[in-house]
C-alpha atoms as one frame of an Amber mdcrd trajectory, in Angstrom:
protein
  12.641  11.125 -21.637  14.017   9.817 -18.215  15.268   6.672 -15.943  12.711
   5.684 -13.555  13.628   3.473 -10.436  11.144   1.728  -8.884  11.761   0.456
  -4.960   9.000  -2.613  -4.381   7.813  -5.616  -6.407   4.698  -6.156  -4.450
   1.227  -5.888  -5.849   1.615  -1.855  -6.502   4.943  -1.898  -7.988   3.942
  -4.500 -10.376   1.309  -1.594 -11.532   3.760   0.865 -11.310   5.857  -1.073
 -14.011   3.500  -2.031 -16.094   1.781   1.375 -16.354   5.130   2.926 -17.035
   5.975   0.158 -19.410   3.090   1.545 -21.662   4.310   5.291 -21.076   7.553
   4.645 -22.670   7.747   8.312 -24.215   8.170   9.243 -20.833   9.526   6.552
 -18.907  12.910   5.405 -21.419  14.419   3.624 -18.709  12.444   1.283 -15.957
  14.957  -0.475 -13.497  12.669  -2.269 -10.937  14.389  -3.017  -7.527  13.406
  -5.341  -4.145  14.670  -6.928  -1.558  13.766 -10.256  -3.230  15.063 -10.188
  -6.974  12.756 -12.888  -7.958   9.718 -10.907  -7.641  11.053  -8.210  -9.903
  12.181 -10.840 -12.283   8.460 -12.393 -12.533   7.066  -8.849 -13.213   9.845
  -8.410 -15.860   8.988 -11.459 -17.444   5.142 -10.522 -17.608   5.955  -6.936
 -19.079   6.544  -6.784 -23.059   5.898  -3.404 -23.502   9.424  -2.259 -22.861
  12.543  -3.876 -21.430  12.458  -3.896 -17.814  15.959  -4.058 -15.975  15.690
  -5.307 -12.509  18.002  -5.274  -9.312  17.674  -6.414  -5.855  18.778  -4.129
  -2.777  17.523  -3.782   1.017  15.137  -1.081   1.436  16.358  -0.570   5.143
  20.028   0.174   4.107  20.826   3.529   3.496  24.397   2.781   1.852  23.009
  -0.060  -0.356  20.627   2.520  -1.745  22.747   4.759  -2.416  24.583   2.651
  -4.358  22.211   1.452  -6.385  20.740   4.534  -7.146  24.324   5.669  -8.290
  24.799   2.585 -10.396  21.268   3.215 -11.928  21.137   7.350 -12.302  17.698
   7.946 -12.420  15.569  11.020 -12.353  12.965   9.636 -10.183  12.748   7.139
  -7.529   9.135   6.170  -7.158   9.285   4.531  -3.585   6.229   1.081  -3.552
   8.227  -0.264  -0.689   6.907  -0.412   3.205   6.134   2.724   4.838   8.760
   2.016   7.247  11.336   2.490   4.382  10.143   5.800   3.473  12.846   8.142
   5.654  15.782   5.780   4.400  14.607   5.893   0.771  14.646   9.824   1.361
  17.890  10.165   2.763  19.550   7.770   0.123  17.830  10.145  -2.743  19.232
  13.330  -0.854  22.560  11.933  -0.711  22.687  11.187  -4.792  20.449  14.323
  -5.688  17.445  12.548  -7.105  13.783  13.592  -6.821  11.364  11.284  -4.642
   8.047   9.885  -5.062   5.920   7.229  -2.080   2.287   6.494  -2.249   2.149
   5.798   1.697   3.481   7.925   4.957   6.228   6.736   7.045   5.149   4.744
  10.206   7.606   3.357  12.258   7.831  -0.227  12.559   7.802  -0.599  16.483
   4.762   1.694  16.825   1.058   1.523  15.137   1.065   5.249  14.474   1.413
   7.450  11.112   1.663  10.940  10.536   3.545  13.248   7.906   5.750  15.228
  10.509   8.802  13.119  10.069   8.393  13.421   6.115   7.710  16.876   6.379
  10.952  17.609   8.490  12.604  17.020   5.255  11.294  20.240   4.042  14.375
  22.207   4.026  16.733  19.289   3.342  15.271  18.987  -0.342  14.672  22.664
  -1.014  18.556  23.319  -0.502  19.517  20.596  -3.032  16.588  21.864  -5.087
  14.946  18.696  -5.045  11.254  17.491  -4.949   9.543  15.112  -2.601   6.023
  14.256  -3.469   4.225  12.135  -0.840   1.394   9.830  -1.040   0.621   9.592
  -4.757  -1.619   6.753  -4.729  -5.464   6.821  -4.455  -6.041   7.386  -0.844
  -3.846   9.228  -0.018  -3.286  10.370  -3.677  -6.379  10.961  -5.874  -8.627
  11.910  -2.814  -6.263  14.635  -2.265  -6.318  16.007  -6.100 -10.220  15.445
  -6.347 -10.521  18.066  -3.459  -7.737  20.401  -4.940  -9.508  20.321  -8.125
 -12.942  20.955  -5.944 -11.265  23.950  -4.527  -9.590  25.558  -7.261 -12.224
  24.977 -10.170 -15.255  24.006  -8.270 -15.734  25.839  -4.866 -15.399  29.248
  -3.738 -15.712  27.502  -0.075 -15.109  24.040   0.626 -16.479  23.638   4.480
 -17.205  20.104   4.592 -15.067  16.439   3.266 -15.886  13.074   3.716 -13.657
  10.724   2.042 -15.619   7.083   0.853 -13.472   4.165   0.367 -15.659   0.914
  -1.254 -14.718  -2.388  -2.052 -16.958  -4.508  -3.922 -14.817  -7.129  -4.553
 -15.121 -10.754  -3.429 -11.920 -12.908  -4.149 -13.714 -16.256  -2.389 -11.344
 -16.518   0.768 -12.736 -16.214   4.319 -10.202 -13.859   5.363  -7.851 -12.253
   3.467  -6.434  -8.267   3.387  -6.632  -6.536  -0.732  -3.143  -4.902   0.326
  -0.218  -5.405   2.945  -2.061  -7.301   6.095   0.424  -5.919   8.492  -0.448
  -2.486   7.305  -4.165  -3.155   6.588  -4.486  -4.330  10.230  -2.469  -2.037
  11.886  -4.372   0.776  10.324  -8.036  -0.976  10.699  -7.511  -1.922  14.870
  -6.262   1.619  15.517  -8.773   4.463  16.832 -10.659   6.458  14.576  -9.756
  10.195  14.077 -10.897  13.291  12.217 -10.636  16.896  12.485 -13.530  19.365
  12.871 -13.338  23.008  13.976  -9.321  23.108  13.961  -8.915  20.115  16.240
  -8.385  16.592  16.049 -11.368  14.617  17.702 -11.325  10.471  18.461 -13.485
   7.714  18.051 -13.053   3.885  19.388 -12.162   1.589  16.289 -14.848   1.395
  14.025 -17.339   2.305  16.006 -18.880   4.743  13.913 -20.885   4.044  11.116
 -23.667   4.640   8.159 -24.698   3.156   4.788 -24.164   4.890   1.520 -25.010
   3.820  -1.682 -22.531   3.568  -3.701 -22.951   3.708  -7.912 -22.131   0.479
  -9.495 -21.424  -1.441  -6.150 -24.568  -0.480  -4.126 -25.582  -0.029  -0.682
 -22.406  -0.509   1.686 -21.464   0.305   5.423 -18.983   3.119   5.807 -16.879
   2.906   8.721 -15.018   5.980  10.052 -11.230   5.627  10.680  -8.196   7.593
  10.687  -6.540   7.908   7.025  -3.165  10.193   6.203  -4.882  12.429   3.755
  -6.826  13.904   6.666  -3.587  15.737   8.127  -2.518  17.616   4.948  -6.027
  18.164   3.858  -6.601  19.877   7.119  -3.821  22.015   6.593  -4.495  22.938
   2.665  -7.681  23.045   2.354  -8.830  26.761   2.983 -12.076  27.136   5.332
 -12.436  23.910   5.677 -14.931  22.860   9.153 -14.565  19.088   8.617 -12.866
  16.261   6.942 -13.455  11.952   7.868 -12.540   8.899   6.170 -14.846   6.235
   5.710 -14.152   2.593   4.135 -16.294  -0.048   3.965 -15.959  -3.465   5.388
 -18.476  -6.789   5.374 -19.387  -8.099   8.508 -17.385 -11.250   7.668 -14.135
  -9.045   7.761 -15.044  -7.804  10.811 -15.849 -10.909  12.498 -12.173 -12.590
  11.664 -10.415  -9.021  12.520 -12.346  -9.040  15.765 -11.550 -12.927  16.291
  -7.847 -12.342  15.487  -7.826  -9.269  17.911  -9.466 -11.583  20.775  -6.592
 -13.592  20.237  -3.472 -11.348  20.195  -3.028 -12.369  16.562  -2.731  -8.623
  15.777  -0.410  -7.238  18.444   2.690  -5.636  16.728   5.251  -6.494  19.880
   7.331  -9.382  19.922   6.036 -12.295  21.927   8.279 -15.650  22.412   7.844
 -19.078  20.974  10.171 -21.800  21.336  12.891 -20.062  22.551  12.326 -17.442
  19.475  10.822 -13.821  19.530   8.182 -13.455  17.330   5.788 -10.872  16.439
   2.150 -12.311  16.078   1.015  -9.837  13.340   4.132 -10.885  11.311   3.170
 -14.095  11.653  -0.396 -13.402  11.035   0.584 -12.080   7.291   2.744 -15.028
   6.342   0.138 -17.349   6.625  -2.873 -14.941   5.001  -3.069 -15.214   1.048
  -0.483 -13.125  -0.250  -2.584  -9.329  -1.640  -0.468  -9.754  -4.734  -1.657
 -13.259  -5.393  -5.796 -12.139  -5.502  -6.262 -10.483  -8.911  -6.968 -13.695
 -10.543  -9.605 -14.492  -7.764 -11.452 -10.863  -7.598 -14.451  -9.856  -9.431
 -16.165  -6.450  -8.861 -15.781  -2.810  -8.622 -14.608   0.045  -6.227 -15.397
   3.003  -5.788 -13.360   6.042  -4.068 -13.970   8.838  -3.980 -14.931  12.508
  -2.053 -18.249  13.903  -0.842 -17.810  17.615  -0.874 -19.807  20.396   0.945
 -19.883  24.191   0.362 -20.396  27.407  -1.482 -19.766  27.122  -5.670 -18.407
  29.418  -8.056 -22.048  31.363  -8.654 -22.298  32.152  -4.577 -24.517  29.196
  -3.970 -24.683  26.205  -1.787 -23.187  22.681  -3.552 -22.609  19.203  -2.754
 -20.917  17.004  -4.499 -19.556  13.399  -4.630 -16.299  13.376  -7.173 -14.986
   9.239  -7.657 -13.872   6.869  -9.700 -15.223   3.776 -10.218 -12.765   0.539
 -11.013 -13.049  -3.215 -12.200 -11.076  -5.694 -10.365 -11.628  -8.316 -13.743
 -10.805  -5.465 -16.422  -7.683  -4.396 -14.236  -6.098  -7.649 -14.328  -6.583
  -7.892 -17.616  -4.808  -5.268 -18.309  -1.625  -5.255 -15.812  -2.460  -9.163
 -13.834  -3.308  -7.334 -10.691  -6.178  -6.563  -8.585  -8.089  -2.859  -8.616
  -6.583  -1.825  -4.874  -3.416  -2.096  -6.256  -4.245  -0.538  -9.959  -6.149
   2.258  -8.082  -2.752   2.949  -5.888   0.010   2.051  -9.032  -1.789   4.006
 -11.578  -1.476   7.235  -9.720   2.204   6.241  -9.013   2.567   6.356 -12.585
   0.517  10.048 -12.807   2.966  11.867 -10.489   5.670  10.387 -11.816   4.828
  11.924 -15.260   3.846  14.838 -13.707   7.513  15.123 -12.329   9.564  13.934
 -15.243   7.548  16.515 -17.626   7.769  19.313 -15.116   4.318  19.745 -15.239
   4.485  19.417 -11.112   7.948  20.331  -9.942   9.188  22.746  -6.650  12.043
  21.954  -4.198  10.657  20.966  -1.175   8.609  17.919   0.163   4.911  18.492
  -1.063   1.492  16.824  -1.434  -1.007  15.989  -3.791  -3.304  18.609  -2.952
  -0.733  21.704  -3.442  -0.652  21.393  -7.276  -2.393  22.458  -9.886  -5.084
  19.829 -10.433  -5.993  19.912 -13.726  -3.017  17.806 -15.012  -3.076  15.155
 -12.814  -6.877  15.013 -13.429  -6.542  14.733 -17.336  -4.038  11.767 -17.017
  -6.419  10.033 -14.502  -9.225   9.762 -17.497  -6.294   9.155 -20.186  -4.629
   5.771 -18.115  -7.518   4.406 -16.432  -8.991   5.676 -13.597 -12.215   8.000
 -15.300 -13.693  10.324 -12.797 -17.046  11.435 -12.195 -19.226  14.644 -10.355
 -22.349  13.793  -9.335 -24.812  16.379  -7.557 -25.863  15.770  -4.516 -28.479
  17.680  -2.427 -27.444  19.999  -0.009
């Protein structure tokens, strides 16, 4: 049906290949791109499937881009790269008239903050050239966003309250180590917490707020609240809404080294010098942690992610809910040699993707998840391996 170019050969974008390898109805054509062509030629040598072409280019150059997408023609580029290469992977798709896909929100590189205002300046740009954006089709952001779209437009006749739960059961054996990006994972873990109630935004100190939940097939875990991108356009899209958080859970050995690395500047994001060089010590900090993309092999467990909604259902009454999925870290590699935080990102990569290419979602503009029809994204979800479930709660 359609090219496909995908910009990252970390962890996710080796899910993103493999799961489009398998969709090859859909995905005809899978050029795989990165900075360092080695990476994309290990994935292409894992992949039978389909052919995979790869390419290397630099995610920070606008003109490089470009030409690459040019050479390549796609009708998607699904963007697995940093966050920080979001707004040049955007402007290189605007300038060769090509429809955009991320699974993370731009954060600049200089600055431990995210938010979707400089994505969603784009607005207009895309709409002209009748092209689509769709931003942060992973899991969460991604799936969190769908599971309360579908709550809203099937489920609820008032949603009032969200919490978003974010579990990790896994062990992979290390001391210390980070299931995605460390310099992401840390920047986002050490910053303040945030959440919106009553139409403002409200702060907490870093993970100082907390509770246990049990989760189903993982057990009782500690939540801890943070800030988490899906919060901002939820807050926005979600009609009569009163509240939305983020939890995730964390062992207290995780929070021991984070707290130990913090103590010790190994986390701050300006430069500091060393022998005559400038360094910057969380840089440093995530060449010397176990590589995310290197853990499947290690990881045993499940996650589980999902939504805990609050408010009024279809017959007038008062409902609660808690809408998830639950993943394998053992099955996952099996099936794509990765761990389950990057299937559980990749896999939805894939889903909007196909929802894209087969028009099922497809406007000008920059858009997310949660302003879409639901229902296909949610079928696709059961169909390529992330099942959902509803559970009742008690109100």
């Amino acid at each position: 049906m359609s090219t496909v170019l995908i910009i990252g050969a970390g962890g996710v974008g080796r899910v993103v290949a493999h799961k489009c390898a398998m969709n090859s109805d859909v995905f005809t054509r899978i050029v795989l791109a990165s900075r360092t062509l080695s990476k994309c030629e290990q994935i292409r040598d894992e992949i039978t499937a389909a052919k995979l072409e790869v390419a290397a280019v630099d995610a920070d150059n606008v003109p490089e881009l470009v030409a690459l997408i040019r050479n390549v023609q796609p009708k998607l580029v699904i963007n697995v790269a940093l966050p920080y290469q979001d707004l040049t992977i955007m402007d290189a798709c605007l300038e060769t008239g090509v429809d955009y896909l991320d699974t993370a929100n731009y954060e600049p590189i200089d600055e431990a903050k995210f938010e979707y205002k400089w994505q969603w300046d784009y607005q207009d740009r895309f709409k002209e050239k009748g092209l689509m954006a769709l931003l942060g089709s992973g899991f969460d952001p991604g799936v969190t966003n769908v599971f309360c779209a579908y709550a809203q437009q099937y489920l609820f006749d008032e949603i009032h309250y969200v919490d978003i739960l974010d579990a990790n059961g896994g062990d992979h054996g290390y001391p210390f180590a980070t299931n995605f990006n460390p310099e992401i994972n840390i920047r986002e873990v050490t910053a303040k917490g945030r959440y919106w109630e009553e139409g403002e935004w409200k702060e907490t100190e870093p993970l100082s707020e907390h509770f246990e939940f049990n989760f189903q097939q993982i057990g009782p875990k500690e939540c801890y609240l943070m800030y988490h991108e899906e919060l901002e356009s939820l807050a926005k899209n979600i009609k009569g809404l009163k509240r939305i958080r983020f939890y995730m859970t964390f062992s207290q050995n995780y929070l021991t080294h984070l707290r130990v690395l913090e103590n010790v500047g190994m986390t701050r994001i300006d430069p500091v010098l060393y022998n005559g060089v400038e360094i910057v010590p969380l840089q440093f900090l995530k060449a010397v942690l176990p590589n995310p993309g290197d853990l499947g092999i290690r990881t045993k467990g499940k996650t589980n992610i999902g939504c805990i909604i609050t408010g009024i259902g279809k017959d007038g009454k008062p409902k609660k809910i808690h809408i998830y999925n639950v993943c394998d870290h053992e099955e996952c590699y099996r099936e794509v040699m990765s761990q389950a935080i990057s299937y559980t990102t990749g896999v939805p990569a894939m889903i909007g993707a196909m929802c894209i290419l087969k028009k099922e979602w497809h406007r000008p503009g920059v858009w997310n998840m949660e302003e879409f029809d639901a229902m296909p994204f949610m079928n696709y979800l059961n169909q390529h391996g992330l099942p959902w479930q509803v559970e009742e709660l008690e109100v």
